[in-house]
XYZ file of C-alpha atoms in Angstrom:
644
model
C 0.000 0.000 0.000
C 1.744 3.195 -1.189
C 2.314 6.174 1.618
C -1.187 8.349 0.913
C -3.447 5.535 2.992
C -0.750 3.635 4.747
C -1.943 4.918 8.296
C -5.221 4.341 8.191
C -8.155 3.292 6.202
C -10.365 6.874 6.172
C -10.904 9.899 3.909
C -7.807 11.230 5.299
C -6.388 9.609 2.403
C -5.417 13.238 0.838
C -2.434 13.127 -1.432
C -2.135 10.510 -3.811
C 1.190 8.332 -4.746
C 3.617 10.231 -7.442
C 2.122 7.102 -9.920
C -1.063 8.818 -9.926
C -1.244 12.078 -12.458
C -3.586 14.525 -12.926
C -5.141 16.120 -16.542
C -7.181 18.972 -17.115
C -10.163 18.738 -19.720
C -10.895 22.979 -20.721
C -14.492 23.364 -19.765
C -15.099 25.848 -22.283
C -15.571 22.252 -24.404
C -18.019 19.817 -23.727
C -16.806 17.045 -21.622
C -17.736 14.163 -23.711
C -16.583 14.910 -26.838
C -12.771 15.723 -25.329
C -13.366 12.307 -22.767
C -13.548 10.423 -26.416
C -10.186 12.492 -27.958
C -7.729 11.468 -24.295
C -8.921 8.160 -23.905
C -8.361 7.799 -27.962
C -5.373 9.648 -28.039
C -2.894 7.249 -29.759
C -5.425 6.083 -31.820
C -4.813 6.234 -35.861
C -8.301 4.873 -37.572
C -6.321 2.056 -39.255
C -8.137 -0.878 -37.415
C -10.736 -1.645 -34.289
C -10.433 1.234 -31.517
C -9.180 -1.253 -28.780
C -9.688 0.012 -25.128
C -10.015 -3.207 -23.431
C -6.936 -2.866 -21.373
C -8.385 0.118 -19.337
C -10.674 0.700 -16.892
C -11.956 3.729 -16.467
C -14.030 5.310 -13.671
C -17.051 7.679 -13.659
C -19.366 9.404 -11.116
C -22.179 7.756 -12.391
C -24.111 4.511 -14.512
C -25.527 6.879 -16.616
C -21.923 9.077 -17.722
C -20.680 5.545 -18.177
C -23.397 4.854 -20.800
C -22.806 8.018 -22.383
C -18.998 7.438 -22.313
C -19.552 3.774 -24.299
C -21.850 5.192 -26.565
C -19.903 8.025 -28.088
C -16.733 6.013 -27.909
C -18.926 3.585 -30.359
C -19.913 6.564 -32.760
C -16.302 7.729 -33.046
C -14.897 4.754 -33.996
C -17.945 4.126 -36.390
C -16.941 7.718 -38.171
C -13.844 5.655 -39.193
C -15.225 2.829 -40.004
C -14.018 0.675 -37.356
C -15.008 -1.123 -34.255
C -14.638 -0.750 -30.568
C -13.440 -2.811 -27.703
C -14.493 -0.418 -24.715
C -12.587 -0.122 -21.709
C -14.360 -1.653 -18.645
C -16.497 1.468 -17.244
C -16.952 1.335 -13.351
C -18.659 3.403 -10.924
C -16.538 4.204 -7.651
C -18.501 1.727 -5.195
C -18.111 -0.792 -8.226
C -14.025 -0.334 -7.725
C -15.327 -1.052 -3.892
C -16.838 -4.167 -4.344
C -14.269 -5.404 -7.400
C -11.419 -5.193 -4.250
C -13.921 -7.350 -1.718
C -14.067 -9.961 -4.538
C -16.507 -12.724 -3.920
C -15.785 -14.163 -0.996
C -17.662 -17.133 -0.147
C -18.557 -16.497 3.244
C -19.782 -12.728 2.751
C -23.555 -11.979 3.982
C -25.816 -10.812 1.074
C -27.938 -7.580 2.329
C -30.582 -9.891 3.154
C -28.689 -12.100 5.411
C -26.985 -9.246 6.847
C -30.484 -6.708 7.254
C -32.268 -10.138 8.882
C -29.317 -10.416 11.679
C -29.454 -7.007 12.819
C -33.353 -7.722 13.812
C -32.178 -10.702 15.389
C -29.993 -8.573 17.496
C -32.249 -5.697 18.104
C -35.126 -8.265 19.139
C -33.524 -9.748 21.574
C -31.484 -7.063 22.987
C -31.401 -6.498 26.765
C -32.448 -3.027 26.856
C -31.675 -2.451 30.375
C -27.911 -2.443 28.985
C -28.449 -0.157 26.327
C -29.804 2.635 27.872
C -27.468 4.765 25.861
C -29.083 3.993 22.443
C -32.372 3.338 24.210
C -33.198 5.687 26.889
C -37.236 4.730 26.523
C -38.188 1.041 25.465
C -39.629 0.927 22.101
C -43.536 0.112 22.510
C -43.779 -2.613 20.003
C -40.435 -4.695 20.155
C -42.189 -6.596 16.714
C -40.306 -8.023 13.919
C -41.640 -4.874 11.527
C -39.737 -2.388 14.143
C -35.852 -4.421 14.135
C -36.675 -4.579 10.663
C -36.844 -0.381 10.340
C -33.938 -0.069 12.537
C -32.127 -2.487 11.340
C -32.502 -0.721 8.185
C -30.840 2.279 9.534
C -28.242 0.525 11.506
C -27.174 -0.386 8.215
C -27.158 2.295 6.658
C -25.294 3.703 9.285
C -23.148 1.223 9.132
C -22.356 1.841 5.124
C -21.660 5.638 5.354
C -19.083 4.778 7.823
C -17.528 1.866 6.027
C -18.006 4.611 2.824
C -15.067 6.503 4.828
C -13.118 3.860 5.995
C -14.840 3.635 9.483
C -16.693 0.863 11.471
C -19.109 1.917 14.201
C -16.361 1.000 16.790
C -13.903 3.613 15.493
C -16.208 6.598 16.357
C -15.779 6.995 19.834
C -12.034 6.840 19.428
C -11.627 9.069 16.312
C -13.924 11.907 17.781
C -11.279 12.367 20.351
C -11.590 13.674 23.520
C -14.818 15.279 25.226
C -16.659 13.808 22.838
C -20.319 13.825 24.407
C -22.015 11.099 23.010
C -18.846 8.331 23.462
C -20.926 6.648 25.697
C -23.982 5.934 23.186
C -21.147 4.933 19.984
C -19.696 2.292 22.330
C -22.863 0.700 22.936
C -23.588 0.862 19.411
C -20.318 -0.951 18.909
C -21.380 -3.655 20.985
C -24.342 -3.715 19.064
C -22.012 -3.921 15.886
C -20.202 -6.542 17.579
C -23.361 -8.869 18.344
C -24.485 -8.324 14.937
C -20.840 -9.835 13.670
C -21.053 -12.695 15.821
C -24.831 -13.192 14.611
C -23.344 -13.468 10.890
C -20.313 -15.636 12.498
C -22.723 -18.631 13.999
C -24.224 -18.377 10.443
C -20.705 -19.144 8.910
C -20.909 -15.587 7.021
C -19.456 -12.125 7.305
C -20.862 -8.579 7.002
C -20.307 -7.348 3.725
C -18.988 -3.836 4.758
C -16.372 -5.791 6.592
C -15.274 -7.747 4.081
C -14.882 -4.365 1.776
C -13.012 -2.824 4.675
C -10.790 -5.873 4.626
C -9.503 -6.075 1.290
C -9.742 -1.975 0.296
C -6.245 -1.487 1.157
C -5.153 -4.840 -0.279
C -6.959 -5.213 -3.504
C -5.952 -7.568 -6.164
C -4.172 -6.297 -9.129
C -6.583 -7.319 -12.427
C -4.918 -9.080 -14.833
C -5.210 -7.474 -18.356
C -5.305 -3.989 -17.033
C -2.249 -1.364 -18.008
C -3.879 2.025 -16.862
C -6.675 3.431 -14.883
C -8.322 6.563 -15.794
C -10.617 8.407 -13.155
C -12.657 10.371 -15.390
C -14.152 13.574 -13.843
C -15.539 11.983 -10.959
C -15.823 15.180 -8.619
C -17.212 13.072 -5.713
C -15.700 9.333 -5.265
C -16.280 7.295 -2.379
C -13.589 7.954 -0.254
C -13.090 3.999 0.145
C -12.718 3.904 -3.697
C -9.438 6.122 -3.332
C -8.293 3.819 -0.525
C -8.931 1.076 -3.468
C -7.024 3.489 -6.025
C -4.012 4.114 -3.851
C -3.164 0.937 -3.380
C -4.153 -0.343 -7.185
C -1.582 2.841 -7.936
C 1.151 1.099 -6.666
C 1.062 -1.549 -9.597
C -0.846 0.532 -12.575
C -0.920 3.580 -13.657
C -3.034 5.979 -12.638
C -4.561 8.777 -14.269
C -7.268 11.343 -12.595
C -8.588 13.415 -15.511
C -10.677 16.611 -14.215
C -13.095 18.767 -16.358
C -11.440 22.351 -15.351
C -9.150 24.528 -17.229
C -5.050 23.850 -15.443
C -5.326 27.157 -14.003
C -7.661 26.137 -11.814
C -5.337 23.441 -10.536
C -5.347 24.700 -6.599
C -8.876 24.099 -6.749
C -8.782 20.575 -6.666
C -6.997 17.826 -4.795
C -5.336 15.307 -5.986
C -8.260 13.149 -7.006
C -9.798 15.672 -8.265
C -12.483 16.471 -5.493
C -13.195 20.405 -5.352
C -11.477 21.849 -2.132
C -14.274 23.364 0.014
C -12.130 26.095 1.432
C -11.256 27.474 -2.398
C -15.164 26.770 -3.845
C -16.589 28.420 -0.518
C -15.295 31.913 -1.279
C -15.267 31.077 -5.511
C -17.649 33.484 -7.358
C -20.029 31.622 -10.025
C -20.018 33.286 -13.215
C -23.106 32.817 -14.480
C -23.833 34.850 -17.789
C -27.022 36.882 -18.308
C -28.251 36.181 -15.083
C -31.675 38.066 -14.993
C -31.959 36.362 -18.693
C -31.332 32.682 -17.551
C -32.393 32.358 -14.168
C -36.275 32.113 -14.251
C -38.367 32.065 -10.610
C -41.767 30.131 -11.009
C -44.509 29.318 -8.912
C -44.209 25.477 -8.133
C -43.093 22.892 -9.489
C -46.168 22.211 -11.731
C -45.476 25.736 -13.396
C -41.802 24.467 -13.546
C -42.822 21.578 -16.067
C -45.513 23.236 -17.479
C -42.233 26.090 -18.593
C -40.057 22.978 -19.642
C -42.594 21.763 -21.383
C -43.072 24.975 -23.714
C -39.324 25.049 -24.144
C -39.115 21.334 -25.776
C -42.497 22.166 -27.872
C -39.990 24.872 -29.308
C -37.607 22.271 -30.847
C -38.775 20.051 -33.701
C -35.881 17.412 -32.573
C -35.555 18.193 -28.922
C -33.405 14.997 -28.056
C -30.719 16.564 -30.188
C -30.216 20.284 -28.728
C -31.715 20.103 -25.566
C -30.807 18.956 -22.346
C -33.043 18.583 -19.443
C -31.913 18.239 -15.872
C -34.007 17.837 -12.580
C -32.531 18.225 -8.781
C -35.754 18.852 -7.627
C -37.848 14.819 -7.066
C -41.189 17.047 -6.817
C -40.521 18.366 -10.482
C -39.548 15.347 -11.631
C -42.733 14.320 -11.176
C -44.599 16.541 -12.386
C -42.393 16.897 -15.017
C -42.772 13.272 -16.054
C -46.546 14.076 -16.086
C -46.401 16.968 -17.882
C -44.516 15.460 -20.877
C -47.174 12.317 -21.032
C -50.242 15.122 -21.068
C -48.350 16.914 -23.967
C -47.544 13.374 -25.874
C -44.007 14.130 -25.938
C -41.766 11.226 -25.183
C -39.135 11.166 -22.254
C -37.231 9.221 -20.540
C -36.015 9.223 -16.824
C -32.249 7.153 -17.049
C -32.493 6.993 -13.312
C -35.420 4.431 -13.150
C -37.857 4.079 -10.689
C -38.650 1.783 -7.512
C -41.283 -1.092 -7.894
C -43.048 0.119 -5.412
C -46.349 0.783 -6.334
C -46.595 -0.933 -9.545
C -49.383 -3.491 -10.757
C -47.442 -6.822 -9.194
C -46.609 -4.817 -6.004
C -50.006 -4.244 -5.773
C -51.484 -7.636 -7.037
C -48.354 -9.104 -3.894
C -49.564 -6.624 -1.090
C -53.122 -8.027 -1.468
C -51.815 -11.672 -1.678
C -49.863 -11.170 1.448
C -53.155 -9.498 2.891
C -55.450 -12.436 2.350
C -52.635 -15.075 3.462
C -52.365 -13.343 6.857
C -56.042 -12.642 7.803
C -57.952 -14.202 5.293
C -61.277 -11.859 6.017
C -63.868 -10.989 3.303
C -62.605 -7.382 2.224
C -59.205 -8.761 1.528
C -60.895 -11.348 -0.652
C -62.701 -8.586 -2.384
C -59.732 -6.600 -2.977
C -58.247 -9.527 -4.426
C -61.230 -10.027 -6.728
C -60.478 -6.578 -7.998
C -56.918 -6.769 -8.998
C -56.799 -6.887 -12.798
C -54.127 -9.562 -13.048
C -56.611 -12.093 -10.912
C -59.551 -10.985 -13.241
C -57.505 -11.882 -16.336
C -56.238 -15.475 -13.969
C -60.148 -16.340 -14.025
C -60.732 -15.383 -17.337
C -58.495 -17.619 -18.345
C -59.432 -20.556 -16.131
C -63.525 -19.819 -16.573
C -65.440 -20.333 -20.264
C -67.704 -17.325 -20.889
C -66.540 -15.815 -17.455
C -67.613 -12.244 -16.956
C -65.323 -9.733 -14.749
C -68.666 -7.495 -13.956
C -71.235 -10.269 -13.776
C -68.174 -11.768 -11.093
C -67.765 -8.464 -9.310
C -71.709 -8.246 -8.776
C -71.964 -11.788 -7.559
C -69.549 -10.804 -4.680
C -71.428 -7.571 -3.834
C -74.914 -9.424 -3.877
C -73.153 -11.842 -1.547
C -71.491 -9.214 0.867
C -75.057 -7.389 0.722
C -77.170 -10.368 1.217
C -74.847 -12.258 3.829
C -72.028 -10.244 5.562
C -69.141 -12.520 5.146
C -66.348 -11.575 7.763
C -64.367 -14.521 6.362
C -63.224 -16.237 3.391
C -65.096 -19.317 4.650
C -67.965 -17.686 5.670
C -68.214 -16.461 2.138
C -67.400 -19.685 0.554
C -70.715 -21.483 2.308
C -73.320 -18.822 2.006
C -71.628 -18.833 -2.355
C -73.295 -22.568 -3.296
C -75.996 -20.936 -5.395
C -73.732 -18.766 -7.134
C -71.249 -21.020 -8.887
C -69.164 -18.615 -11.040
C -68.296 -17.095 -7.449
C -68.003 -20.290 -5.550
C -65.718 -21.237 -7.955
C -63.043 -17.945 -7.709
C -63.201 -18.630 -4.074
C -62.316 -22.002 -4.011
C -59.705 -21.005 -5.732
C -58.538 -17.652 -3.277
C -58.936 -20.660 -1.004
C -56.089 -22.638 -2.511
C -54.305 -19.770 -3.111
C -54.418 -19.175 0.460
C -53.459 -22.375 1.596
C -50.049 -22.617 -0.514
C -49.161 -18.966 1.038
C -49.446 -20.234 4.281
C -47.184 -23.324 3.924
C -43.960 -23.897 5.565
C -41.535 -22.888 2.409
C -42.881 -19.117 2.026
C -40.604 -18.852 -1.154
C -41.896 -21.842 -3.387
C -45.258 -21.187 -2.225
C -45.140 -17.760 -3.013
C -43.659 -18.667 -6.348
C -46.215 -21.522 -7.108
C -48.981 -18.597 -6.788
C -47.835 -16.603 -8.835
C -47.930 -19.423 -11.322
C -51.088 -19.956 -10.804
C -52.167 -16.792 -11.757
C -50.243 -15.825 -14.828
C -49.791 -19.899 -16.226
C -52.697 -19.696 -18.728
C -51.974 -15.496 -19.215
C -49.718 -15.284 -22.865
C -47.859 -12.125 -23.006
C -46.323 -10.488 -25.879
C -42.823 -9.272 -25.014
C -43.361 -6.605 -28.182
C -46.256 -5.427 -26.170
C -44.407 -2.631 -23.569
C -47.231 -3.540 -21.087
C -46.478 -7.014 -20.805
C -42.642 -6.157 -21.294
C -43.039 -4.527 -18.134
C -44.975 -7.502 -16.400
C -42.501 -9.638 -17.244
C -39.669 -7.561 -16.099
C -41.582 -7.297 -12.667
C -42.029 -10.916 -12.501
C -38.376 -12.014 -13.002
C -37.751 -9.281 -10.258
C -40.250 -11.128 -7.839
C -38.389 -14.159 -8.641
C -34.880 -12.825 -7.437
C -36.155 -11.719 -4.502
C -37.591 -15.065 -3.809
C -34.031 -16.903 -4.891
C -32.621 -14.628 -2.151
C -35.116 -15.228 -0.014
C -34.800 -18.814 -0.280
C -31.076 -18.625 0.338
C -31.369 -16.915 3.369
C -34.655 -18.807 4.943
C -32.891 -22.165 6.325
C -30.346 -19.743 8.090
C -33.419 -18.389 10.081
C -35.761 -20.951 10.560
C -37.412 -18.815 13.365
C -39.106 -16.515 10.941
C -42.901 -17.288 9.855
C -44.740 -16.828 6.573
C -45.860 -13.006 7.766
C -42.266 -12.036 8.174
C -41.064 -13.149 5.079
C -43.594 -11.457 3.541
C -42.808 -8.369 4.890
C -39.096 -8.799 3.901
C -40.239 -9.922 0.685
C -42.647 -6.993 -0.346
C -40.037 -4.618 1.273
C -37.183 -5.706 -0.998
C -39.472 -6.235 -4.091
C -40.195 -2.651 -3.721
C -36.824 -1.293 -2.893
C -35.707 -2.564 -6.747
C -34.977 -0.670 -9.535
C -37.228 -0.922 -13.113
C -35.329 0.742 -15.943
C -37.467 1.291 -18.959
C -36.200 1.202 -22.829
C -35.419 4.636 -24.107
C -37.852 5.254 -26.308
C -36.981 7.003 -30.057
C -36.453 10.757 -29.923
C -37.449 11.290 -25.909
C -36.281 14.115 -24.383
C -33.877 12.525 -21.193
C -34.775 13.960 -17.494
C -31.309 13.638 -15.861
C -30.773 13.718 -12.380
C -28.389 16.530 -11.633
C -24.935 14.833 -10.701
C -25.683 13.356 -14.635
C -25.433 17.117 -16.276
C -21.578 17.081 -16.557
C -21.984 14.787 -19.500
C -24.580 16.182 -21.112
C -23.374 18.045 -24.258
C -26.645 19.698 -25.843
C -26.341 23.362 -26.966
C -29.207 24.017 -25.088
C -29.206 23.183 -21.233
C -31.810 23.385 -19.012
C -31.773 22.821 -15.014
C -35.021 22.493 -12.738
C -35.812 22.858 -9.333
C -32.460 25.208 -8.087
C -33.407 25.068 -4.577
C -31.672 25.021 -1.231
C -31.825 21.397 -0.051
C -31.785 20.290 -3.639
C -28.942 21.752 -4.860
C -26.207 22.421 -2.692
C -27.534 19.117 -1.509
C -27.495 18.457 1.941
C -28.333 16.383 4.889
C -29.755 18.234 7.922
C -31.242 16.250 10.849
C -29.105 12.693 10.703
C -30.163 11.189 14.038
C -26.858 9.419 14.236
C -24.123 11.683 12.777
C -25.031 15.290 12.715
C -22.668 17.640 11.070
C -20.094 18.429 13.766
C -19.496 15.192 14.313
C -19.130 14.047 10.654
C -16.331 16.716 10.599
C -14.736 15.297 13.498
C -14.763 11.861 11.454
C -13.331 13.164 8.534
C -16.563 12.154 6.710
C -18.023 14.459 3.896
C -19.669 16.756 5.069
C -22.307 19.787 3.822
C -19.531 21.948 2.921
C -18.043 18.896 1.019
C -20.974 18.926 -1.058
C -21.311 22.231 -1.499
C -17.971 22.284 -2.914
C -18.549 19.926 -5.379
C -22.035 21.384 -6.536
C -20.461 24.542 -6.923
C -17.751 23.746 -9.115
C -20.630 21.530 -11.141
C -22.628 24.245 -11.740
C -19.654 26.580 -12.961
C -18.500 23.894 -14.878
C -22.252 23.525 -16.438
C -22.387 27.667 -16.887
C -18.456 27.542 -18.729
C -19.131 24.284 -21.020
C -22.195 25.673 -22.861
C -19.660 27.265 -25.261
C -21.892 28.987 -28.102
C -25.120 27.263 -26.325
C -27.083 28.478 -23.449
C -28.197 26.803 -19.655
C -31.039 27.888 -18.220
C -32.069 27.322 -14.642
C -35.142 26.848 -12.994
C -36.517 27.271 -9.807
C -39.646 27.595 -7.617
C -41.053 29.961 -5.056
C -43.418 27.175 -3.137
C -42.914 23.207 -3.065
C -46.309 21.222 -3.954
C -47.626 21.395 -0.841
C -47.130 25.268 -1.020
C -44.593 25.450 1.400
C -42.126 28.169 0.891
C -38.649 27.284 -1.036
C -35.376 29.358 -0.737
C -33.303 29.993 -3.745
C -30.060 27.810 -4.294
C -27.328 29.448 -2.133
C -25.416 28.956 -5.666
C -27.116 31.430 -7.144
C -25.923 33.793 -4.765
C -22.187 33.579 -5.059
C -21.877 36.872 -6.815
C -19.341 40.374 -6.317
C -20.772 42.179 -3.609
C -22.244 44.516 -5.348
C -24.256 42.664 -7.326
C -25.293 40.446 -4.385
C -28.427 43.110 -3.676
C -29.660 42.848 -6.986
C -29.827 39.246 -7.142
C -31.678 38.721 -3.776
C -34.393 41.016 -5.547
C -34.719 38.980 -8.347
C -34.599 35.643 -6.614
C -37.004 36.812 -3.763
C -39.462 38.631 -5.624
C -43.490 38.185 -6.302
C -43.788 35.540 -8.932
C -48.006 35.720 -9.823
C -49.630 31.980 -9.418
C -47.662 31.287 -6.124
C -50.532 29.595 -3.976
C -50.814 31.595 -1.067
C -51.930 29.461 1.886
C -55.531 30.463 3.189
C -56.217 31.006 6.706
C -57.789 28.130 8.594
C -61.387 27.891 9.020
C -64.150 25.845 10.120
C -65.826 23.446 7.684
C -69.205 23.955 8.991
């Protein structure tokens, strides 16, 4: 391990080894186009563009796709091929140096032993963590704090910490050393949970091999490629690859900006604190609106403008709340988009279609049977199964019976249903249904329902709705191949707690949809730097959103954070600064305008990006006018009043 993270593993690691160089990319160009020229540098056009001996790291999945794809279209202008180098995100170079170690828990294993701990925790002895006991010590509550124990436990591990370094590395008259050491112990119990289950926690097993990764064979060069913001354990990772490979930390900034970045290329937060933003035709390109409905309903009118607005315009959203309306907005106005980012399952047709499963296995009363009834995906199951069946002549059956007869349970329904056979037969079969979920093996029961339902359904991949069925389904069915793993190491746990593991983690995963021809991409804003469209656009420039921030962390505020040597607020202030200058300098010939609102949805007042406010002095005045002034459709919020 070379001399900048011999010490210890933390962010401390500062100065890279003399292998490691830096470059400067001039930000008057755009970054993707000059990305292409350095990483094809000694490149001549007489044969296949051949990259496959680097690896090169970016901030982000989606700068890696853009990276691939225009390395493609260059070496297609010569009429050539490309082998591309292998593209990485930083925690990727994390979890390349743990390797796949046989013993290491998945998430699963290692989320379901820290509500083993915390459920049978003596909280008499933990008084420190727990000064009141919790009033439901149920499986649902270790699972939500085991979920931020974990959590916890990655931003540490993100810095090169474990939760029984704090107490030491906060030094003395630290206040709360008393309340880290018991969560220590609570680290420790979880570790020797994983131990009697012959595994290991994953963050430990990252921590393990960070400064002692293995050297990949094939490999001659690394490039970091304007990644403003690695994971500090990634440079542990890079440090000590750097003592085998070269290693080469491009940065998007002109080389007389050098003493603005360290070695890695992170902005300094001391230099980018007191760094005025130019920012061009400010009154021109800085629009106020109302909320973030009038937001979209303004990016909207700007794409309308375009008759190809995939190829000149960029859109970028820090702002979730605009997202979504902006998302909305587009759909209303038939214009394609696309969000790279993806979205969570939760709330989709088979999440739904699964919560009211789980609902009817665990109670099995008459209004979960009629909510079952009304999922489309069981209609189309008894279509399928049922000559001539009718979904309305069904759903009326069940409400005659409900009227006529009260059913509180499934069985109560199924004898007072003789006379009405197309509904005695649906509940026979909820019956069945209800019986497999309830068997010992949660996982093949849950799988043989699903079966059940969709084994007569044929779906037509070409068809984007059953694409996306599909797609959820093989989803379901890795969570159940985890869950399956994981269920003979705790035997303990019933059919209702796997089901509320299973839901939660079906939800928790990511669907990314097909970008569809000529849509308009809504980038999340740490995705910007790659974006090279003349005409760039930003959304929702609020405080909170962007600097972004974290205010409120029940377990490591700000002070302490600095005290750690974790990133902190003025970390990422640093780095959104220098973003957005490097956003306002790249446009070249092209424009960026930025968006922001006056209220949030809810009408709750919004501050202008503290960004926008890093001006001369005496044009500081001016600005606050501009940024704070009336903007007409803000919904004021009426007084309170009685409804009668």
């Amino acid at each position: 391990m070379s001399s900048g993270a011999r010490s210890v593993l933390s962010i401390f690691v500062v100065t890279p080894p003399e292998s490691v160089r830096r470059r400067f990319l001039d930000w008057q160009r755009p970054l993707l186009a000059q990305a292409i020229e350095h990483l094809a540098a000694d490149w001549r056009g007489d044969g296949p563009l051949d990259l496959s001996r680097l690896w090169v790291v970016v901030s982000t999945r989606q700068a890696g796709r853009r990276l691939r794809e225009g390395l493609a279209a260059h070496a297609a202008r010569h009429g050539q091929a490309v082998f591309p180098p292998r593209v990485l995100q930083p925690e990727s170079l994390v979890q390349l140096a743990a390797g796949e170690a046989n013993d290491a828990a998945t998430r699963l294993e290692s989320l379901l032993a820290w509500a083993q701990v915390l459920r049978e925790l003596p909280m008499d002895a933990f008084r420190a963590v727990f000064p009141v006991d919790p009033p439901d010590r149920s499986f649902t509550w270790g699972l939500g704090l085991g979920r931020e124990l974990a959590r916890l436990k990655r931003t540490l591990a993100e810095g090169g910490l474990r939760l029984q370094d704090v107490a030491r590395r906060a030094g003395e008259n630290f206040p709360e050393a008393d309340r880290w050491l018991q969560l220590a112990e609570l680290e420790a119990r979880h570790r020797d949970v994983l131990a009697r289950l012959g595994r290991r926690d994953p963050q430990d097993v990252e921590l393990e091999n960070a400064s002692a990764p293995p050297v990949p064979s094939g490999i001659e060069r690394i490039v970091v490629l304007a990644a403003p913001d690695p994971m500090p354990l990634s440079l542990i990772v890079l440090d000590s690859l750097a003592a085998a490979l070269p290693v080469d930390v491009v940065i998007f900034a002109p080389e007389n900006a050098a003493d603005d970045f360290d070695g890695w290329g992170r902005p300094k937060a001391d230099r980018w604190a007191r760094r005025e933003l130019e920012l061009p035709e400010f009154e021109q390109r800085v629009h106020l609106c109302a909320d973030p409905a009038a937001q979209a309903e303004r990016l909207v009118a700007i794409a309308r403008n375009y008759r190809d607005p995939d190829a000149v315009l960029g859109l970028g959203v820090a702002d979730p709340e605009v997202l979504g309306a902006l998302e909305n907005a587009f759909e209303q106005a038939q214009l394609p988009a696309f969000n790279p980012e993806g979205r969570h399952r939760k709330g989709d047709a088979l999440h739904r279609l699964l919560s009211t499963l789980s609902a009817v296995a665990r109670d099995g009363s008459f209004a979960q049977v009629e909510a079952l009834a009304r999922c489309p995906d069981f209609l189309a199951c008894l279509e399928s199964r049922f000559r001539n069946f009718s979904a309305a002549r069904f759903l009326q059956d069940l409400d005659r019976l409900h009227a006529e007869h009260l059913p509180a349970t499934l069985a109560q329904a199924r004898e007072h249903a003789t006379n009405r056979p197309l509904a005695a037969a649906a509940l026979d079969l909820i019956d069945e249904l209800r019986g497999r979920l309830q068997g010992d093996d949660f996982a093949a029961g849950a799988a043989a329902v699903l079966g059940t339902i969709f084994e007569r359904r044929a779906f037509d991949l070409a068809n984007p709705a059953d694409e996306r069925t599909a797609a959820a389904a093989e989803a379901w069915s890795t969570v159940l191949r985890e869950i399956g793993a994981a269920a003979p190491l705790f035997p303990a746990l019933g059919a209702a707690e796997w089901w509320e593991v299973a839901l939660r983690w079906y939800a928790d995963s990511m669907h990314y949809d097909d970008k569809p021809d000529g849509a308009v991409e809504l980038q999340g804003w740490l995705e910007l730097l790659w974006d090279d469209a003349p005409h760039l656009v930003v959304a929702g420039m609020n405080d909170g959103r962007v600097p972004d921030a974290i205010v409120g962390d029940p377990f490591l505020p700000e002070a302490l954070r600095e005290r750690l040597g974790l990133k902190t607020n003025a970390d990422r202030f640093a780095r959104d600064a220098y973003l957005l200058q490097a956003l306002a300098a790249g446009r070249g010939a092209g424009r960026l305008d930025v968006f922001l609102g006056k209220t949030s949805a809810a009408g709750d007042p919004l501050r202008p990006s503290r960004l926008l406010l890093r001006c001369a002095d005496e044009e500081l005045p001016r600005r606050v006018r501009f940024l704070f002034r009336h903007v007409e459709g803000a919904r004021a919020m009426p007084a309170w009043q009685r409804a009668w």
